[in-house]
């Protein structure tokens, strides 16, 4: 009788085409922009030249192209920390060393309006995925240089526009429709700037694997003042997406990520 040999997932698949994202080493850049929605990957491609679709498997669509002469990868993570952690783990295995999440997020403080840009200085880990990776006290924080440069570039881009750049702590939640008025009020009381569903996993996995990460989001709504996703704010949200993408691309070039 053979002794069982449990699979070591930390070692399996290294150097191979990755199971979930469908990418092999050498097919992507060292820097990846990470929207949640696969339909936003082509929005990133609008800024690029020599665009190629590398793979599309499940929720993970990957395209590459050139921005100001630098190769850029864009991969959708899907919604939430579980699929984000998978995408980040597998992208690291194929050669990505820096990540910038470009997504949507709901504001939680007065004065944050749809289309405003939100730059994360750290995430409150209200998710289950990162608990499997690290002690509950382990911080979910982005790379400092990427974060500071995102803020600087974003402020350049919004100059003269009806948009504002906000920086602060965000929350990463698991359950979109379980965010009660009581929870929203508590986050507001704590001074949490905004809430989304992916950054805690991005930050924790990146720190543990020795790579860099940051996040810039467009404001979709303001949960504290009652502006929901169902309030018809799509135009401002998309304008914010495009600004956040441009900011992320500029940072990738300026920092030579």
PDB file of C-alpha atoms in Angstrom:
ATOM      1  CA  UNK A   1       0.000   0.000   0.000  1.00  0.00           C
ATOM      2  CA  UNK A   2       1.393   3.376  -1.065  1.00  0.00           C
ATOM      3  CA  UNK A   3       1.600   6.126   1.507  1.00  0.00           C
ATOM      4  CA  UNK A   4      -0.502   9.149   0.570  1.00  0.00           C
ATOM      5  CA  UNK A   5       1.385  12.165  -0.756  1.00  0.00           C
ATOM      6  CA  UNK A   6      -0.696  15.332  -0.330  1.00  0.00           C
ATOM      7  CA  UNK A   7      -0.260  17.926  -3.082  1.00  0.00           C
ATOM      8  CA  UNK A   8       1.919  20.902  -2.214  1.00  0.00           C
ATOM      9  CA  UNK A   9       0.134  23.694  -4.073  1.00  0.00           C
ATOM     10  CA  UNK A  10       2.965  26.126  -3.362  1.00  0.00           C
ATOM     11  CA  UNK A  11       5.236  24.027  -5.566  1.00  0.00           C
ATOM     12  CA  UNK A  12       2.888  22.599  -8.201  1.00  0.00           C
ATOM     13  CA  UNK A  13       2.627  24.294 -11.586  1.00  0.00           C
ATOM     14  CA  UNK A  14       5.826  26.340 -11.321  1.00  0.00           C
ATOM     15  CA  UNK A  15       7.244  27.074 -14.773  1.00  0.00           C
ATOM     16  CA  UNK A  16       4.119  25.819 -16.536  1.00  0.00           C
ATOM     17  CA  UNK A  17       1.055  27.326 -18.183  1.00  0.00           C
ATOM     18  CA  UNK A  18      -1.122  28.357 -15.265  1.00  0.00           C
ATOM     19  CA  UNK A  19      -4.357  26.463 -14.684  1.00  0.00           C
ATOM     20  CA  UNK A  20      -6.752  29.351 -14.003  1.00  0.00           C
ATOM     21  CA  UNK A  21      -5.392  32.313 -15.968  1.00  0.00           C
ATOM     22  CA  UNK A  22      -4.092  30.250 -18.895  1.00  0.00           C
ATOM     23  CA  UNK A  23      -0.748  32.047 -19.157  1.00  0.00           C
ATOM     24  CA  UNK A  24       2.772  30.620 -19.437  1.00  0.00           C
ATOM     25  CA  UNK A  25       6.073  32.246 -18.393  1.00  0.00           C
ATOM     26  CA  UNK A  26       7.301  34.788 -20.936  1.00  0.00           C
ATOM     27  CA  UNK A  27       3.850  35.802 -22.190  1.00  0.00           C
ATOM     28  CA  UNK A  28       3.352  38.856 -19.965  1.00  0.00           C
ATOM     29  CA  UNK A  29       5.141  41.943 -18.687  1.00  0.00           C
ATOM     30  CA  UNK A  30       6.658  42.484 -15.260  1.00  0.00           C
ATOM     31  CA  UNK A  31       3.793  44.874 -14.453  1.00  0.00           C
ATOM     32  CA  UNK A  32       0.082  44.085 -14.566  1.00  0.00           C
ATOM     33  CA  UNK A  33      -2.969  46.306 -14.246  1.00  0.00           C
ATOM     34  CA  UNK A  34      -5.791  44.449 -12.526  1.00  0.00           C
ATOM     35  CA  UNK A  35      -9.421  45.389 -13.163  1.00  0.00           C
ATOM     36  CA  UNK A  36     -12.036  43.111 -11.654  1.00  0.00           C
ATOM     37  CA  UNK A  37     -14.316  42.988 -14.696  1.00  0.00           C
ATOM     38  CA  UNK A  38     -12.991  41.295 -17.870  1.00  0.00           C
ATOM     39  CA  UNK A  39     -14.949  43.835 -19.918  1.00  0.00           C
ATOM     40  CA  UNK A  40     -12.659  46.565 -18.557  1.00  0.00           C
ATOM     41  CA  UNK A  41      -9.499  44.953 -19.920  1.00  0.00           C
ATOM     42  CA  UNK A  42     -10.304  46.319 -23.427  1.00  0.00           C
ATOM     43  CA  UNK A  43     -10.645  49.793 -21.850  1.00  0.00           C
ATOM     44  CA  UNK A  44      -7.022  49.484 -20.778  1.00  0.00           C
ATOM     45  CA  UNK A  45      -6.118  48.276 -24.269  1.00  0.00           C
ATOM     46  CA  UNK A  46      -7.472  51.550 -25.702  1.00  0.00           C
ATOM     47  CA  UNK A  47      -4.378  53.261 -24.246  1.00  0.00           C
ATOM     48  CA  UNK A  48      -1.971  50.681 -25.717  1.00  0.00           C
ATOM     49  CA  UNK A  49      -0.416  49.885 -29.074  1.00  0.00           C
ATOM     50  CA  UNK A  50       0.534  46.459 -30.467  1.00  0.00           C
ATOM     51  CA  UNK A  51      -2.236  44.896 -28.406  1.00  0.00           C
ATOM     52  CA  UNK A  52      -2.476  41.123 -28.143  1.00  0.00           C
ATOM     53  CA  UNK A  53      -4.963  38.902 -26.355  1.00  0.00           C
ATOM     54  CA  UNK A  54      -2.885  36.404 -24.394  1.00  0.00           C
ATOM     55  CA  UNK A  55      -5.584  34.269 -22.778  1.00  0.00           C
ATOM     56  CA  UNK A  56      -9.194  34.270 -21.624  1.00  0.00           C
ATOM     57  CA  UNK A  57     -10.113  31.582 -19.151  1.00  0.00           C
ATOM     58  CA  UNK A  58     -13.022  31.854 -16.712  1.00  0.00           C
ATOM     59  CA  UNK A  59     -13.127  35.433 -15.368  1.00  0.00           C
ATOM     60  CA  UNK A  60      -9.477  36.060 -16.255  1.00  0.00           C
ATOM     61  CA  UNK A  61      -8.953  37.933 -19.537  1.00  0.00           C
ATOM     62  CA  UNK A  62      -5.349  38.946 -20.238  1.00  0.00           C
ATOM     63  CA  UNK A  63      -4.126  41.371 -22.891  1.00  0.00           C
ATOM     64  CA  UNK A  64      -0.721  42.957 -23.447  1.00  0.00           C
ATOM     65  CA  UNK A  65       0.453  46.008 -25.340  1.00  0.00           C
ATOM     66  CA  UNK A  66       2.836  48.943 -25.290  1.00  0.00           C
ATOM     67  CA  UNK A  67       2.417  52.229 -23.445  1.00  0.00           C
ATOM     68  CA  UNK A  68       5.101  54.810 -24.182  1.00  0.00           C
ATOM     69  CA  UNK A  69       7.371  51.976 -25.254  1.00  0.00           C
ATOM     70  CA  UNK A  70       6.857  49.873 -22.126  1.00  0.00           C
ATOM     71  CA  UNK A  71       5.167  46.479 -22.244  1.00  0.00           C
ATOM     72  CA  UNK A  72       2.037  46.393 -20.089  1.00  0.00           C
ATOM     73  CA  UNK A  73      -0.171  43.480 -19.078  1.00  0.00           C
ATOM     74  CA  UNK A  74      -3.825  43.775 -18.076  1.00  0.00           C
ATOM     75  CA  UNK A  75      -5.565  40.845 -16.377  1.00  0.00           C
ATOM     76  CA  UNK A  76      -9.062  40.781 -14.894  1.00  0.00           C
ATOM     77  CA  UNK A  77      -9.273  39.248 -11.444  1.00  0.00           C
ATOM     78  CA  UNK A  78     -12.999  38.645 -11.186  1.00  0.00           C
ATOM     79  CA  UNK A  79     -14.925  39.772  -8.123  1.00  0.00           C
ATOM     80  CA  UNK A  80     -13.700  39.245  -4.591  1.00  0.00           C
ATOM     81  CA  UNK A  81     -10.587  38.135  -2.746  1.00  0.00           C
ATOM     82  CA  UNK A  82     -10.633  34.396  -3.666  1.00  0.00           C
ATOM     83  CA  UNK A  83     -10.339  34.899  -7.431  1.00  0.00           C
ATOM     84  CA  UNK A  84      -7.999  37.863  -6.947  1.00  0.00           C
ATOM     85  CA  UNK A  85      -5.609  35.760  -4.874  1.00  0.00           C
ATOM     86  CA  UNK A  86      -5.578  33.063  -7.567  1.00  0.00           C
ATOM     87  CA  UNK A  87      -4.879  35.579 -10.342  1.00  0.00           C
ATOM     88  CA  UNK A  88      -2.088  37.267  -8.385  1.00  0.00           C
ATOM     89  CA  UNK A  89      -0.445  33.983  -7.373  1.00  0.00           C
ATOM     90  CA  UNK A  90      -0.448  32.721 -10.950  1.00  0.00           C
ATOM     91  CA  UNK A  91       0.698  36.026 -12.471  1.00  0.00           C
ATOM     92  CA  UNK A  92       3.648  36.044 -10.071  1.00  0.00           C
ATOM     93  CA  UNK A  93       4.523  32.541 -11.263  1.00  0.00           C
ATOM     94  CA  UNK A  94       4.726  33.728 -14.864  1.00  0.00           C
ATOM     95  CA  UNK A  95       6.898  36.755 -14.152  1.00  0.00           C
ATOM     96  CA  UNK A  96       4.808  39.701 -12.886  1.00  0.00           C
ATOM     97  CA  UNK A  97       6.561  41.645 -10.108  1.00  0.00           C
ATOM     98  CA  UNK A  98       4.294  44.710  -9.761  1.00  0.00           C
ATOM     99  CA  UNK A  99       0.514  45.092  -9.676  1.00  0.00           C
ATOM    100  CA  UNK A 100      -1.812  48.086  -9.831  1.00  0.00           C
ATOM    101  CA  UNK A 101      -5.494  47.404  -9.256  1.00  0.00           C
ATOM    102  CA  UNK A 102      -7.769  49.714 -11.283  1.00  0.00           C
ATOM    103  CA  UNK A 103     -11.345  49.157 -10.231  1.00  0.00           C
ATOM    104  CA  UNK A 104     -14.565  50.510  -8.782  1.00  0.00           C
ATOM    105  CA  UNK A 105     -15.180  51.321  -5.153  1.00  0.00           C
ATOM    106  CA  UNK A 106     -17.925  52.869  -3.041  1.00  0.00           C
ATOM    107  CA  UNK A 107     -17.186  55.986  -1.014  1.00  0.00           C
ATOM    108  CA  UNK A 108     -17.919  56.065   2.712  1.00  0.00           C
ATOM    109  CA  UNK A 109     -17.070  59.644   3.688  1.00  0.00           C
ATOM    110  CA  UNK A 110     -18.788  62.966   2.934  1.00  0.00           C
ATOM    111  CA  UNK A 111     -17.593  64.693  -0.212  1.00  0.00           C
ATOM    112  CA  UNK A 112     -16.650  61.529  -2.099  1.00  0.00           C
ATOM    113  CA  UNK A 113     -18.691  61.593  -5.288  1.00  0.00           C
ATOM    114  CA  UNK A 114     -19.086  59.254  -8.284  1.00  0.00           C
ATOM    115  CA  UNK A 115     -16.098  59.526 -10.621  1.00  0.00           C
ATOM    116  CA  UNK A 116     -13.680  60.732  -7.943  1.00  0.00           C
ATOM    117  CA  UNK A 117     -10.377  58.846  -7.707  1.00  0.00           C
ATOM    118  CA  UNK A 118      -9.617  56.780  -4.593  1.00  0.00           C
ATOM    119  CA  UNK A 119      -6.045  55.782  -3.768  1.00  0.00           C
ATOM    120  CA  UNK A 120      -5.585  53.136  -1.124  1.00  0.00           C
ATOM    121  CA  UNK A 121      -3.121  53.479   1.747  1.00  0.00           C
ATOM    122  CA  UNK A 122      -4.133  50.129   3.237  1.00  0.00           C
ATOM    123  CA  UNK A 123      -7.079  47.771   3.605  1.00  0.00           C
ATOM    124  CA  UNK A 124      -9.228  46.680   6.516  1.00  0.00           C
ATOM    125  CA  UNK A 125      -9.261  42.885   6.074  1.00  0.00           C
ATOM    126  CA  UNK A 126     -12.954  41.997   6.295  1.00  0.00           C
ATOM    127  CA  UNK A 127     -12.541  38.948   4.083  1.00  0.00           C
ATOM    128  CA  UNK A 128     -11.946  35.237   4.536  1.00  0.00           C
ATOM    129  CA  UNK A 129      -9.216  34.675   1.961  1.00  0.00           C
ATOM    130  CA  UNK A 130      -6.428  36.599   3.675  1.00  0.00           C
ATOM    131  CA  UNK A 131      -7.185  34.818   6.959  1.00  0.00           C
ATOM    132  CA  UNK A 132      -5.976  31.643   5.239  1.00  0.00           C
ATOM    133  CA  UNK A 133      -2.688  33.358   4.377  1.00  0.00           C
ATOM    134  CA  UNK A 134      -1.712  35.329   7.466  1.00  0.00           C
ATOM    135  CA  UNK A 135      -2.439  36.123  11.114  1.00  0.00           C
ATOM    136  CA  UNK A 136      -5.415  38.462  11.503  1.00  0.00           C
ATOM    137  CA  UNK A 137      -3.080  41.214  12.712  1.00  0.00           C
ATOM    138  CA  UNK A 138      -0.922  41.097   9.571  1.00  0.00           C
ATOM    139  CA  UNK A 139      -1.427  44.423   7.742  1.00  0.00           C
ATOM    140  CA  UNK A 140      -2.784  44.645   4.214  1.00  0.00           C
ATOM    141  CA  UNK A 141      -0.752  47.547   2.852  1.00  0.00           C
ATOM    142  CA  UNK A 142       0.343  48.602  -0.636  1.00  0.00           C
ATOM    143  CA  UNK A 143       3.813  49.470  -1.842  1.00  0.00           C
ATOM    144  CA  UNK A 144       4.663  52.974  -0.614  1.00  0.00           C
ATOM    145  CA  UNK A 145       6.426  54.236  -3.745  1.00  0.00           C
ATOM    146  CA  UNK A 146       3.611  53.060  -6.035  1.00  0.00           C
ATOM    147  CA  UNK A 147       0.999  54.628  -3.750  1.00  0.00           C
ATOM    148  CA  UNK A 148       2.729  58.011  -3.544  1.00  0.00           C
ATOM    149  CA  UNK A 149       3.257  58.112  -7.307  1.00  0.00           C
ATOM    150  CA  UNK A 150      -0.378  57.171  -7.965  1.00  0.00           C
ATOM    151  CA  UNK A 151      -1.497  60.100  -5.826  1.00  0.00           C
ATOM    152  CA  UNK A 152       0.879  62.505  -7.577  1.00  0.00           C
ATOM    153  CA  UNK A 153      -0.071  61.438 -11.103  1.00  0.00           C
ATOM    154  CA  UNK A 154      -3.798  61.331 -10.298  1.00  0.00           C
ATOM    155  CA  UNK A 155      -3.703  64.925  -9.062  1.00  0.00           C
ATOM    156  CA  UNK A 156      -1.986  65.973 -12.291  1.00  0.00           C
ATOM    157  CA  UNK A 157      -4.693  64.271 -14.350  1.00  0.00           C
ATOM    158  CA  UNK A 158      -7.693  65.740 -12.522  1.00  0.00           C
ATOM    159  CA  UNK A 159      -6.407  69.322 -12.622  1.00  0.00           C
ATOM    160  CA  UNK A 160      -9.144  71.455 -14.169  1.00  0.00           C
ATOM    161  CA  UNK A 161     -11.721  68.652 -14.006  1.00  0.00           C
ATOM    162  CA  UNK A 162     -14.738  68.181 -11.773  1.00  0.00           C
ATOM    163  CA  UNK A 163     -13.021  65.303  -9.991  1.00  0.00           C
ATOM    164  CA  UNK A 164     -11.186  64.978  -6.694  1.00  0.00           C
ATOM    165  CA  UNK A 165      -8.403  62.637  -5.584  1.00  0.00           C
ATOM    166  CA  UNK A 166      -8.889  61.056  -2.158  1.00  0.00           C
ATOM    167  CA  UNK A 167      -6.362  58.947  -0.246  1.00  0.00           C
ATOM    168  CA  UNK A 168      -6.969  56.787   2.809  1.00  0.00           C
ATOM    169  CA  UNK A 169      -7.768  53.391   4.275  1.00  0.00           C
ATOM    170  CA  UNK A 170     -10.311  51.239   2.474  1.00  0.00           C
ATOM    171  CA  UNK A 171     -12.194  48.136   3.540  1.00  0.00           C
ATOM    172  CA  UNK A 172     -12.216  44.852   1.618  1.00  0.00           C
ATOM    173  CA  UNK A 173     -15.499  43.004   2.136  1.00  0.00           C
ATOM    174  CA  UNK A 174     -16.543  39.544   0.966  1.00  0.00           C
ATOM    175  CA  UNK A 175     -20.332  39.883   0.784  1.00  0.00           C
ATOM    176  CA  UNK A 176     -21.606  42.747  -1.375  1.00  0.00           C
ATOM    177  CA  UNK A 177     -25.276  42.483  -0.361  1.00  0.00           C
ATOM    178  CA  UNK A 178     -24.503  41.809   3.301  1.00  0.00           C
ATOM    179  CA  UNK A 179     -23.137  45.305   3.856  1.00  0.00           C
ATOM    180  CA  UNK A 180     -25.787  46.573   6.259  1.00  0.00           C
ATOM    181  CA  UNK A 181     -26.487  50.226   7.120  1.00  0.00           C
ATOM    182  CA  UNK A 182     -24.960  49.480  10.523  1.00  0.00           C
ATOM    183  CA  UNK A 183     -21.722  48.208   8.961  1.00  0.00           C
ATOM    184  CA  UNK A 184     -21.548  51.178   6.589  1.00  0.00           C
ATOM    185  CA  UNK A 185     -22.032  53.570   9.516  1.00  0.00           C
ATOM    186  CA  UNK A 186     -19.294  51.792  11.493  1.00  0.00           C
ATOM    187  CA  UNK A 187     -16.818  52.079   8.619  1.00  0.00           C
ATOM    188  CA  UNK A 188     -17.681  55.751   8.291  1.00  0.00           C
ATOM    189  CA  UNK A 189     -17.137  56.259  12.038  1.00  0.00           C
ATOM    190  CA  UNK A 190     -13.707  54.634  11.762  1.00  0.00           C
ATOM    191  CA  UNK A 191     -12.754  57.060   9.010  1.00  0.00           C
ATOM    192  CA  UNK A 192     -12.566  54.359   6.330  1.00  0.00           C
ATOM    193  CA  UNK A 193     -12.583  56.116   2.956  1.00  0.00           C
ATOM    194  CA  UNK A 194     -14.143  53.489   0.716  1.00  0.00           C
ATOM    195  CA  UNK A 195     -15.060  49.825   0.403  1.00  0.00           C
ATOM    196  CA  UNK A 196     -14.324  47.296  -2.354  1.00  0.00           C
ATOM    197  CA  UNK A 197     -13.718  43.540  -2.564  1.00  0.00           C
ATOM    198  CA  UNK A 198     -10.222  42.742  -3.826  1.00  0.00           C
ATOM    199  CA  UNK A 199      -7.367  44.806  -2.382  1.00  0.00           C
ATOM    200  CA  UNK A 200      -6.813  42.884   0.873  1.00  0.00           C
ATOM    201  CA  UNK A 201      -5.919  39.755  -1.096  1.00  0.00           C
ATOM    202  CA  UNK A 202      -3.791  41.724  -3.548  1.00  0.00           C
ATOM    203  CA  UNK A 203      -1.780  43.340  -0.753  1.00  0.00           C
ATOM    204  CA  UNK A 204      -1.330  40.313   1.483  1.00  0.00           C
ATOM    205  CA  UNK A 205      -0.378  37.896  -1.289  1.00  0.00           C
ATOM    206  CA  UNK A 206       1.982  40.467  -2.826  1.00  0.00           C
ATOM    207  CA  UNK A 207       3.739  41.076   0.494  1.00  0.00           C
ATOM    208  CA  UNK A 208       4.111  37.386   1.228  1.00  0.00           C
ATOM    209  CA  UNK A 209       5.484  36.703  -2.254  1.00  0.00           C
ATOM    210  CA  UNK A 210       7.861  39.666  -2.287  1.00  0.00           C
ATOM    211  CA  UNK A 211       6.278  41.713  -5.076  1.00  0.00           C
ATOM    212  CA  UNK A 212       4.786  45.219  -5.228  1.00  0.00           C
ATOM    213  CA  UNK A 213       1.139  46.338  -5.377  1.00  0.00           C
ATOM    214  CA  UNK A 214      -1.039  49.439  -5.304  1.00  0.00           C
ATOM    215  CA  UNK A 215      -4.619  50.457  -6.060  1.00  0.00           C
ATOM    216  CA  UNK A 216      -6.450  53.371  -7.638  1.00  0.00           C
ATOM    217  CA  UNK A 217     -10.225  53.164  -8.055  1.00  0.00           C
ATOM    218  CA  UNK A 218     -13.032  55.203  -9.534  1.00  0.00           C
ATOM    219  CA  UNK A 219     -15.854  56.006  -7.111  1.00  0.00           C
ATOM    220  CA  UNK A 220     -19.023  54.142  -8.111  1.00  0.00           C
ATOM    221  CA  UNK A 221     -21.316  55.483  -5.397  1.00  0.00           C
ATOM    222  CA  UNK A 222     -21.344  56.843  -1.854  1.00  0.00           C
ATOM    223  CA  UNK A 223     -22.932  54.389   0.539  1.00  0.00           C
ATOM    224  CA  UNK A 224     -22.915  56.813   3.454  1.00  0.00           C
ATOM    225  CA  UNK A 225     -24.899  59.569   1.728  1.00  0.00           C
ATOM    226  CA  UNK A 226     -27.257  57.138  -0.026  1.00  0.00           C
ATOM    227  CA  UNK A 227     -25.868  57.222  -3.586  1.00  0.00           C
ATOM    228  CA  UNK A 228     -26.163  53.576  -4.670  1.00  0.00           C
ATOM    229  CA  UNK A 229     -24.974  51.775  -7.779  1.00  0.00           C
ATOM    230  CA  UNK A 230     -28.582  51.885  -8.934  1.00  0.00           C
ATOM    231  CA  UNK A 231     -28.679  55.700  -8.978  1.00  0.00           C
ATOM    232  CA  UNK A 232     -27.623  56.205 -12.599  1.00  0.00           C
ATOM    233  CA  UNK A 233     -23.995  57.311 -12.125  1.00  0.00           C
ATOM    234  CA  UNK A 234     -22.467  55.235 -14.926  1.00  0.00           C
ATOM    235  CA  UNK A 235     -21.011  58.150 -16.946  1.00  0.00           C
ATOM    236  CA  UNK A 236     -19.036  59.586 -14.038  1.00  0.00           C
ATOM    237  CA  UNK A 237     -17.884  56.102 -13.053  1.00  0.00           C
ATOM    238  CA  UNK A 238     -16.541  55.342 -16.527  1.00  0.00           C
ATOM    239  CA  UNK A 239     -14.776  58.704 -16.725  1.00  0.00           C
ATOM    240  CA  UNK A 240     -13.108  57.811 -13.422  1.00  0.00           C
ATOM    241  CA  UNK A 241     -12.114  54.404 -14.760  1.00  0.00           C
ATOM    242  CA  UNK A 242     -10.314  55.984 -17.701  1.00  0.00           C
ATOM    243  CA  UNK A 243      -8.494  58.452 -15.459  1.00  0.00           C
ATOM    244  CA  UNK A 244      -7.476  55.676 -13.064  1.00  0.00           C
ATOM    245  CA  UNK A 245      -6.161  53.561 -15.941  1.00  0.00           C
ATOM    246  CA  UNK A 246      -4.133  56.465 -17.328  1.00  0.00           C
ATOM    247  CA  UNK A 247      -2.702  57.162 -13.872  1.00  0.00           C
ATOM    248  CA  UNK A 248      -1.710  53.520 -13.406  1.00  0.00           C
ATOM    249  CA  UNK A 249      -0.047  53.380 -16.806  1.00  0.00           C
ATOM    250  CA  UNK A 250       1.910  56.554 -16.123  1.00  0.00           C
ATOM    251  CA  UNK A 251       3.106  55.162 -12.802  1.00  0.00           C
ATOM    252  CA  UNK A 252       4.208  51.932 -14.485  1.00  0.00           C
ATOM    253  CA  UNK A 253       6.351  53.945 -16.882  1.00  0.00           C
ATOM    254  CA  UNK A 254       7.713  56.498 -14.403  1.00  0.00           C
ATOM    255  CA  UNK A 255       8.699  53.885 -11.833  1.00  0.00           C
ATOM    256  CA  UNK A 256       9.884  51.423 -14.524  1.00  0.00           C
ATOM    257  CA  UNK A 257       7.821  48.647 -12.963  1.00  0.00           C
TER     258      UNK A 257
END
